[in-house]
PDB file of N, CA and C in Angstrom:
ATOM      1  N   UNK R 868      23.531  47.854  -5.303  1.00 52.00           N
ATOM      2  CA  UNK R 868      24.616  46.890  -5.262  1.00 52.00           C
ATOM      3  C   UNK R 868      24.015  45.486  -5.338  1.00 52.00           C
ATOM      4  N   UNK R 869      24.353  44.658  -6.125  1.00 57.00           N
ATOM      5  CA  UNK R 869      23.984  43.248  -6.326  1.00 57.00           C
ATOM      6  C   UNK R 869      24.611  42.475  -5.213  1.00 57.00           C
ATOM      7  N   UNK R 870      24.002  41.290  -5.414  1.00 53.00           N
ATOM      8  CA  UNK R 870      24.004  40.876  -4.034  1.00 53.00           C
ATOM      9  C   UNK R 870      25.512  39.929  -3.897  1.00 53.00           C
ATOM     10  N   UNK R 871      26.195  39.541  -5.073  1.00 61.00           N
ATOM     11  CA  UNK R 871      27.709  38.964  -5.170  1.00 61.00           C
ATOM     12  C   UNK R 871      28.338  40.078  -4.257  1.00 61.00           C
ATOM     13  N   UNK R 872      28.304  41.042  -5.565  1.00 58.00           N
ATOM     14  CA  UNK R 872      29.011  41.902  -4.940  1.00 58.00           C
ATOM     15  C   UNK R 872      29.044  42.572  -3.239  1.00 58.00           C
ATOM     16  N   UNK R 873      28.028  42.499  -3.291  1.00 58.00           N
ATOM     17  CA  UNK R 873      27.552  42.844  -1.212  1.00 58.00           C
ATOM     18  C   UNK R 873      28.348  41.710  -0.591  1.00 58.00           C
ATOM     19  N   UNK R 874      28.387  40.458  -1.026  1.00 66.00           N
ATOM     20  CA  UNK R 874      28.933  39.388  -0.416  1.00 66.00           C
ATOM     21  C   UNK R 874      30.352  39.850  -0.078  1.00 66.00           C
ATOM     22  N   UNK R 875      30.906  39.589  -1.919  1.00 66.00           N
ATOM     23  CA  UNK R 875      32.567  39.951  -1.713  1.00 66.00           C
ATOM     24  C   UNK R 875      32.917  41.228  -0.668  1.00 66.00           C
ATOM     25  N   UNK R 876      31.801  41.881  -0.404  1.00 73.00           N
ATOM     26  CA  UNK R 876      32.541  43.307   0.028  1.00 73.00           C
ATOM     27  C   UNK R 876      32.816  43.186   1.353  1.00 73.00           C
ATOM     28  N   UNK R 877      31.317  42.225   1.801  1.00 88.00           N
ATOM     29  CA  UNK R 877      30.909  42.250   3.530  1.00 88.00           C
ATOM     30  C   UNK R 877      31.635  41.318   4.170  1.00 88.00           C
ATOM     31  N   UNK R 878      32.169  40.110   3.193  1.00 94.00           N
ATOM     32  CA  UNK R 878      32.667  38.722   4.241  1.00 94.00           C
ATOM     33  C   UNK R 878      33.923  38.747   3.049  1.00 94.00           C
ATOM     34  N   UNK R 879      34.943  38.108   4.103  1.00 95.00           N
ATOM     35  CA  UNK R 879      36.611  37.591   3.299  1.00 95.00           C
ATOM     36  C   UNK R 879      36.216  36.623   2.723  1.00 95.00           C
ATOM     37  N   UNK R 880      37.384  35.593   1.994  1.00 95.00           N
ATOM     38  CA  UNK R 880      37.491  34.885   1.573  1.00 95.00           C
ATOM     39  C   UNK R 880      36.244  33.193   1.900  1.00 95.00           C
ATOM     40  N   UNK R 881      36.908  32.781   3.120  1.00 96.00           N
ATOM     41  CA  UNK R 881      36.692  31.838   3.732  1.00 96.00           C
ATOM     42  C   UNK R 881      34.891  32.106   4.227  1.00 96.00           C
ATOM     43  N   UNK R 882      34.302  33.242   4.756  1.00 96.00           N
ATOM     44  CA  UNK R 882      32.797  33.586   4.860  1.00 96.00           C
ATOM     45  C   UNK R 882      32.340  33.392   3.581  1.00 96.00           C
ATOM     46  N   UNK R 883      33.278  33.625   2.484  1.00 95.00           N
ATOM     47  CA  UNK R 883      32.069  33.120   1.243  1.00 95.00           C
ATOM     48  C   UNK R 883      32.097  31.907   1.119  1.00 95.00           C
ATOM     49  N   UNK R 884      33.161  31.205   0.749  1.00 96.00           N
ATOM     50  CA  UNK R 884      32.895  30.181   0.895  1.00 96.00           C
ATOM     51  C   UNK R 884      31.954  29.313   1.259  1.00 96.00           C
ATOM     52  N   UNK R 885      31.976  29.652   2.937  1.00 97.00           N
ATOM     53  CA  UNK R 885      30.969  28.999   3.593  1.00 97.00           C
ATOM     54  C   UNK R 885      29.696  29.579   3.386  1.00 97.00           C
ATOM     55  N   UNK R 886      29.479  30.628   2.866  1.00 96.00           N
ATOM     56  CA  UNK R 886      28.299  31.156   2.675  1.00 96.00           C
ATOM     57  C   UNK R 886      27.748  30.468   1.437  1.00 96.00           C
ATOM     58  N   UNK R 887      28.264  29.824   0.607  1.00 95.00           N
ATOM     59  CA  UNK R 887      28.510  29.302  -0.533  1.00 95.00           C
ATOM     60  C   UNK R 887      27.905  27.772   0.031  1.00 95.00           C
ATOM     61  N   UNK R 888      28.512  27.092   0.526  1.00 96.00           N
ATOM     62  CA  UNK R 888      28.285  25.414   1.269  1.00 96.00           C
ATOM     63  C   UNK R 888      27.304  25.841   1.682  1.00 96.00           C
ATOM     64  N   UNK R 889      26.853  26.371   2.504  1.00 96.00           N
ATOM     65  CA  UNK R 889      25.894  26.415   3.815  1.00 96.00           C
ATOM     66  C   UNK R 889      24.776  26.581   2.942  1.00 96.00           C
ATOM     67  N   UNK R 890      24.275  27.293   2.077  1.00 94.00           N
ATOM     68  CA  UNK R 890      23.361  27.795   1.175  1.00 94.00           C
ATOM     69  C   UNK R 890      22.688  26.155  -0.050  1.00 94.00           C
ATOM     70  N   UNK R 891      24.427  25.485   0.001  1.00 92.00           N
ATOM     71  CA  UNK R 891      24.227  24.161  -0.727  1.00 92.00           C
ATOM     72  C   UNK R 891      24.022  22.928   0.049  1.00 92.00           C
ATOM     73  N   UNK R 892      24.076  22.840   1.411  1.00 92.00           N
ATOM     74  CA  UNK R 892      23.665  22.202   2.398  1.00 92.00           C
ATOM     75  C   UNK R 892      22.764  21.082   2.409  1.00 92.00           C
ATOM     76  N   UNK R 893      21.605  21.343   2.160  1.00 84.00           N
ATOM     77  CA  UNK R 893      20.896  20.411   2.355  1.00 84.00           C
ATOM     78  C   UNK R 893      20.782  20.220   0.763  1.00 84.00           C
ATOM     79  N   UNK R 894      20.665  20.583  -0.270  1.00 82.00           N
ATOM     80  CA  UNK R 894      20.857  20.024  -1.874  1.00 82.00           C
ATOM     81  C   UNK R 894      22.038  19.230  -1.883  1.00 82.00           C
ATOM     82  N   UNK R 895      23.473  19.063  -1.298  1.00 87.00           N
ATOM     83  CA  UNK R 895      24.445  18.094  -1.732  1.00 87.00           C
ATOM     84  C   UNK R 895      24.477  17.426  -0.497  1.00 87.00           C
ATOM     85  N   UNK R 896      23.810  17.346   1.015  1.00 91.00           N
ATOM     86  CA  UNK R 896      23.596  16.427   2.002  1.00 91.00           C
ATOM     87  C   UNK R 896      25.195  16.626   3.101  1.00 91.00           C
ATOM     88  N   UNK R 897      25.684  17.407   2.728  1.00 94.00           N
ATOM     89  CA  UNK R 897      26.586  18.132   3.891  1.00 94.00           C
ATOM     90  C   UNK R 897      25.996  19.016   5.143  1.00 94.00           C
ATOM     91  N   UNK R 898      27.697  18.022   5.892  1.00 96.00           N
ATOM     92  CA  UNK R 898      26.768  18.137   6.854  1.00 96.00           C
ATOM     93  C   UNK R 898      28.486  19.649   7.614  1.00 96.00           C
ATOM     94  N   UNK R 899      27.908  20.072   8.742  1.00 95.00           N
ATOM     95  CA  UNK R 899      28.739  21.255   9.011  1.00 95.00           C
ATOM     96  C   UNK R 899      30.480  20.913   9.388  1.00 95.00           C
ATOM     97  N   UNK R 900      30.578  19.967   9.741  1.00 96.00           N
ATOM     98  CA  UNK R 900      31.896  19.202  10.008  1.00 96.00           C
ATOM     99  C   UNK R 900      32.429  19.555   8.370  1.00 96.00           C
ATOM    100  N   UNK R 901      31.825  18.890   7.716  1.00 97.00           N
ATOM    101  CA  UNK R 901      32.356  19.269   6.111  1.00 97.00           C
ATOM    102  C   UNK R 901      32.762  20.433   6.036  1.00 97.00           C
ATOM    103  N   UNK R 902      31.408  21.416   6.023  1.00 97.00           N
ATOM    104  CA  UNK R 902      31.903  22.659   5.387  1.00 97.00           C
ATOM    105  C   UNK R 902      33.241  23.275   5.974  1.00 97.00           C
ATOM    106  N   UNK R 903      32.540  23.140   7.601  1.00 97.00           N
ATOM    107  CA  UNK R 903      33.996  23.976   8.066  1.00 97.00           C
ATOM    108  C   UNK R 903      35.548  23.268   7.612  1.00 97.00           C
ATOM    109  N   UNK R 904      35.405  22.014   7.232  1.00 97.00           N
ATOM    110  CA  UNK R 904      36.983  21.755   6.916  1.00 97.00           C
ATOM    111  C   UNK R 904      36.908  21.764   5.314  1.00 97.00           C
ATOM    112  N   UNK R 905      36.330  22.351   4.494  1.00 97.00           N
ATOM    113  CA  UNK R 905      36.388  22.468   3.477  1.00 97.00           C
ATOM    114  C   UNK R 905      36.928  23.887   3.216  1.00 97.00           C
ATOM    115  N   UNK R 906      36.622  24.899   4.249  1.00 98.00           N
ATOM    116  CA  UNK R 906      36.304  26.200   4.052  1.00 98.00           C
ATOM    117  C   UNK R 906      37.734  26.215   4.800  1.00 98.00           C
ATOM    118  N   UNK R 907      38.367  25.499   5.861  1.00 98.00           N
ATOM    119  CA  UNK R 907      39.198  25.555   6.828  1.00 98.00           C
ATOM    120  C   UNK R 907      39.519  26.420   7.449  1.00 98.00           C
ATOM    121  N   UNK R 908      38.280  26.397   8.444  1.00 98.00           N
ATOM    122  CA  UNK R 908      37.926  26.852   9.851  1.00 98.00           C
ATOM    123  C   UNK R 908      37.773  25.561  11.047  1.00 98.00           C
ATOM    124  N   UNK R 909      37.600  26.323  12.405  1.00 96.00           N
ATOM    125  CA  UNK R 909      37.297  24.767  12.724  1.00 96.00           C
ATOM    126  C   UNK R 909      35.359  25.155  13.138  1.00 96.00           C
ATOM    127  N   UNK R 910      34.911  24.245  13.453  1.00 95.00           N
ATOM    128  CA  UNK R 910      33.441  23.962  13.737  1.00 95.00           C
ATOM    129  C   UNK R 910      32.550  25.414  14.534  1.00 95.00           C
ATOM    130  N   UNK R 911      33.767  26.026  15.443  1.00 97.00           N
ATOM    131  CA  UNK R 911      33.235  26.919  16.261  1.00 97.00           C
ATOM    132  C   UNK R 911      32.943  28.290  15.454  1.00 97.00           C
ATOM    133  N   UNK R 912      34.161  28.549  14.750  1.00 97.00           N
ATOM    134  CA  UNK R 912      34.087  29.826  13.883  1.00 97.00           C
ATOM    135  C   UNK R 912      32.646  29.549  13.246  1.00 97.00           C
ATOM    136  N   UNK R 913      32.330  28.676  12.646  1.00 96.00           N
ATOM    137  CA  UNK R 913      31.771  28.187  11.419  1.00 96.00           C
ATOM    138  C   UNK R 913      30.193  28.506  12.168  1.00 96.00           C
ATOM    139  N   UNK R 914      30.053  27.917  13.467  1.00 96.00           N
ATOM    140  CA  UNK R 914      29.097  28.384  14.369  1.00 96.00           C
ATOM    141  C   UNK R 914      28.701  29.484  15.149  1.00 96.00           C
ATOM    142  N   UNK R 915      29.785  30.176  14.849  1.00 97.00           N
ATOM    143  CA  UNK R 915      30.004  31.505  15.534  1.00 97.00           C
ATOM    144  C   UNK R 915      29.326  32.437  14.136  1.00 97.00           C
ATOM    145  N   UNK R 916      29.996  32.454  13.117  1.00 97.00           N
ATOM    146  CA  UNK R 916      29.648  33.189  11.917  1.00 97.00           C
ATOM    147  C   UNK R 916      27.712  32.711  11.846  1.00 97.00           C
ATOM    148  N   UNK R 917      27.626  31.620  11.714  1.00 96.00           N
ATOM    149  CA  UNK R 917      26.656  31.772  11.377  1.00 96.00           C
ATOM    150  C   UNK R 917      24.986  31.863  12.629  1.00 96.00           C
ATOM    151  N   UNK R 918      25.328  32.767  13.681  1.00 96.00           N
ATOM    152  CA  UNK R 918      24.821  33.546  14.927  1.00 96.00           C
ATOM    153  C   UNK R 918      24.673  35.068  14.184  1.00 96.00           C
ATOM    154  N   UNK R 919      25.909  35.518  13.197  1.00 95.00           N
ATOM    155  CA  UNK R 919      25.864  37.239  12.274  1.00 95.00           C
ATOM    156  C   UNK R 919      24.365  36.999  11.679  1.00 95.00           C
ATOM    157  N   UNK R 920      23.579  37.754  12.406  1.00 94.00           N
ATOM    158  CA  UNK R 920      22.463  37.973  11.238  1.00 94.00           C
ATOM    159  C   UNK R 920      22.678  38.445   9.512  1.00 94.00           C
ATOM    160  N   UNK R 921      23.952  39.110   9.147  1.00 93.00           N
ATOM    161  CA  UNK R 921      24.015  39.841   7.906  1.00 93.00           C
ATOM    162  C   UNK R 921      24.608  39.068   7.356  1.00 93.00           C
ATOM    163  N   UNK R 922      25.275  37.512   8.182  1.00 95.00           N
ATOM    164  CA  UNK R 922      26.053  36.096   7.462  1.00 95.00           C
ATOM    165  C   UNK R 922      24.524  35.247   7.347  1.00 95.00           C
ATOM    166  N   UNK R 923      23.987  35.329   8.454  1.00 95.00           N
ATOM    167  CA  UNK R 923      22.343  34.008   8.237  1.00 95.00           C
ATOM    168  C   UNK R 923      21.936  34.723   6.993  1.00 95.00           C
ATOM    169  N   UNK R 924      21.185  36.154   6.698  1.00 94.00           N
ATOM    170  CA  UNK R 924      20.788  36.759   5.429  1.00 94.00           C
ATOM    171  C   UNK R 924      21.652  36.558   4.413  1.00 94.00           C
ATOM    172  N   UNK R 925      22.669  36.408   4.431  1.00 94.00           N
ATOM    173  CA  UNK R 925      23.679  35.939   2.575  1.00 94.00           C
ATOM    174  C   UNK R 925      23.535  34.683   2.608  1.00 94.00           C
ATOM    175  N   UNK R 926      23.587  33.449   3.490  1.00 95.00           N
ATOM    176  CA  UNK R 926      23.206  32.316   3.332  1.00 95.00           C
ATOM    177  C   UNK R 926      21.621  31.894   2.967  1.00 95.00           C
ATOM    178  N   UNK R 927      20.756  32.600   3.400  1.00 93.00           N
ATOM    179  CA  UNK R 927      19.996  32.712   2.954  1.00 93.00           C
ATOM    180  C   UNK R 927      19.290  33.097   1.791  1.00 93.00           C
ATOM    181  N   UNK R 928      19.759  33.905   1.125  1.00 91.00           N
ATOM    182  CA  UNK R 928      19.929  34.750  -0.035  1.00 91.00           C
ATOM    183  C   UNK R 928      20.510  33.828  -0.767  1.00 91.00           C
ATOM    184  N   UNK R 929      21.328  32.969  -0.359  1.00 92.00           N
ATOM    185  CA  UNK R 929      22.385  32.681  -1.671  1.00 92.00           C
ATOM    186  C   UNK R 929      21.361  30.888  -1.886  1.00 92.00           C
ATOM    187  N   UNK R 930      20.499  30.533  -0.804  1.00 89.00           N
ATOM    188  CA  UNK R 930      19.906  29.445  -1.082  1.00 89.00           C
ATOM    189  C   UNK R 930      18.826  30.074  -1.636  1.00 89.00           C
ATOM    190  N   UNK R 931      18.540  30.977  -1.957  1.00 87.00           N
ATOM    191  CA  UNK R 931      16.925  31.148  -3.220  1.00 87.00           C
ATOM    192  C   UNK R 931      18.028  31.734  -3.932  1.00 87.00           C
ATOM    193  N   UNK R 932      18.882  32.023  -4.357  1.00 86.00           N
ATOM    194  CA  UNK R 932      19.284  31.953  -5.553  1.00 86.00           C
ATOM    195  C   UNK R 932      19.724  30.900  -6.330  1.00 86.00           C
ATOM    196  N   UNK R 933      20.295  29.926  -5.690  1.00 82.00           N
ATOM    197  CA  UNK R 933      20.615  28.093  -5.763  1.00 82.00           C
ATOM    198  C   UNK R 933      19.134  27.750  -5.983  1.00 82.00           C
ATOM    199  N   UNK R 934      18.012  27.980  -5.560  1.00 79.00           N
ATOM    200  CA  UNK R 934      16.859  27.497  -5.737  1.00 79.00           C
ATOM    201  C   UNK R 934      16.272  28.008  -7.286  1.00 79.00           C
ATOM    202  N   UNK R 935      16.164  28.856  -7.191  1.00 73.00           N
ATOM    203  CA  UNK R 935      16.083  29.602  -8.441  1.00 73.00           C
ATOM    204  C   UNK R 935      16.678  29.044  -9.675  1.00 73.00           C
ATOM    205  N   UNK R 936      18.147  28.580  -9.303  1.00 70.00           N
ATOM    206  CA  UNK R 936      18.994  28.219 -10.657  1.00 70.00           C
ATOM    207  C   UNK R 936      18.579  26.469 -10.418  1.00 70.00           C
ATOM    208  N   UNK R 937      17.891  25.628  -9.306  1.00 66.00           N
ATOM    209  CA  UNK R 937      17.834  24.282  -9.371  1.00 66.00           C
ATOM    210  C   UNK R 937      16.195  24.521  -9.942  1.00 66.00           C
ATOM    211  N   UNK R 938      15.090  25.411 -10.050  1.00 64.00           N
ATOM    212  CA  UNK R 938      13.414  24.995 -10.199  1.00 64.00           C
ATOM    213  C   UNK R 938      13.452  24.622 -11.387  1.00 64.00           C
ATOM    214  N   UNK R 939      14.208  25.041 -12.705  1.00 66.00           N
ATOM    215  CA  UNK R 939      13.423  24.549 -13.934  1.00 66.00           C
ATOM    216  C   UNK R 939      14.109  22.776 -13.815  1.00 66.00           C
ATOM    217  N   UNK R 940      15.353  22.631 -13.205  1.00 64.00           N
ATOM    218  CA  UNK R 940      15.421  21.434 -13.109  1.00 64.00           C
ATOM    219  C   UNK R 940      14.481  20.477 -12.111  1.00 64.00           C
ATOM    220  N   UNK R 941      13.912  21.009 -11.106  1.00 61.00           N
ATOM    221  CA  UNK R 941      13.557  20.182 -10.400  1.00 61.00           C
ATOM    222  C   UNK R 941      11.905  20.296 -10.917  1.00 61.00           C
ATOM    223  N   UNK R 942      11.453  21.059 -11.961  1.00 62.00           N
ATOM    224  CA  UNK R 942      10.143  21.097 -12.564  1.00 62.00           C
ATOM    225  C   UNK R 942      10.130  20.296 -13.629  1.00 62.00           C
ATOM    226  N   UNK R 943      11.006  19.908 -14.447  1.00 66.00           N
ATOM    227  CA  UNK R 943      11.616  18.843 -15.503  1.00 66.00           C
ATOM    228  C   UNK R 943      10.771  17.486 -14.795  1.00 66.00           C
ATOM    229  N   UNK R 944      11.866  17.449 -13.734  1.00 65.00           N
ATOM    230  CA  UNK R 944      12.074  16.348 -12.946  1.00 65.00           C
ATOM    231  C   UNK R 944      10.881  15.976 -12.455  1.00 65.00           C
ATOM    232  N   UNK R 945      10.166  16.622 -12.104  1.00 66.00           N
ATOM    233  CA  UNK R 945       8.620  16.207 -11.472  1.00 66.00           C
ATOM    234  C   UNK R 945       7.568  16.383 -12.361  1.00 66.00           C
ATOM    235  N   UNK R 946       7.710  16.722 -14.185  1.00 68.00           N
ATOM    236  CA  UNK R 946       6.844  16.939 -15.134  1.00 68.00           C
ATOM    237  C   UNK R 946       7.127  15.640 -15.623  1.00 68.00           C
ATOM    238  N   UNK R 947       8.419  14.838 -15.527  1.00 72.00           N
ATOM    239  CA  UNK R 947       8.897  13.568 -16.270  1.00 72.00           C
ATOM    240  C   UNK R 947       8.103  12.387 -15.126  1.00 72.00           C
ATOM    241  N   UNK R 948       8.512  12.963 -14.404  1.00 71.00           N
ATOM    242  CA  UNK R 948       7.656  11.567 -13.204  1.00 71.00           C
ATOM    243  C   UNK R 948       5.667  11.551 -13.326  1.00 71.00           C
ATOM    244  N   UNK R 949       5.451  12.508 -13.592  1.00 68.00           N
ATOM    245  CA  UNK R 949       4.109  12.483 -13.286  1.00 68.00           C
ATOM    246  C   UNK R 949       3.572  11.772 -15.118  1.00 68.00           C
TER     247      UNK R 949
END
């Protein structure tokens, strides 16, 4: 099973989401007040979910895959500077 699909299966709507932000976090400089009212939860859920080890592992997961799809840009980016 790929790992979208594990997502959609394991968390509703609103857990992807945030699994989604949380993963983009420190690349777009949000901060958790955001996500949770983006995702619309309030702060505690948002802190509560992310205590699920199998929610920290998809957030995790989903930031080396965001990493993955940002390296040839951010190898551009540091081949143009040097």
């Amino acid at each position: 099973m790929n790992f979208n699909r594990l997502v959609r299966v394991k968390f509703n709507k609103k857990q992807q989401e945030a699994i989604r932000l949380l993963a983009l976090k420190e690349l777009e400089g949000l901060t958790l007040e955001e996500i949770a009212l983006r995702v619309g939860v309030d702060r505690k859920t948002l802190y509560n979910w992310q205590k699920e080890e199998d929610f920290k592992r998809a957030v995790n997961n989903q930031a080396l895959l965001n990493l993955a799809d940002y390296s040839p840009i951010v190898l551009k980016n540091a081949y143009d500077f040097l």
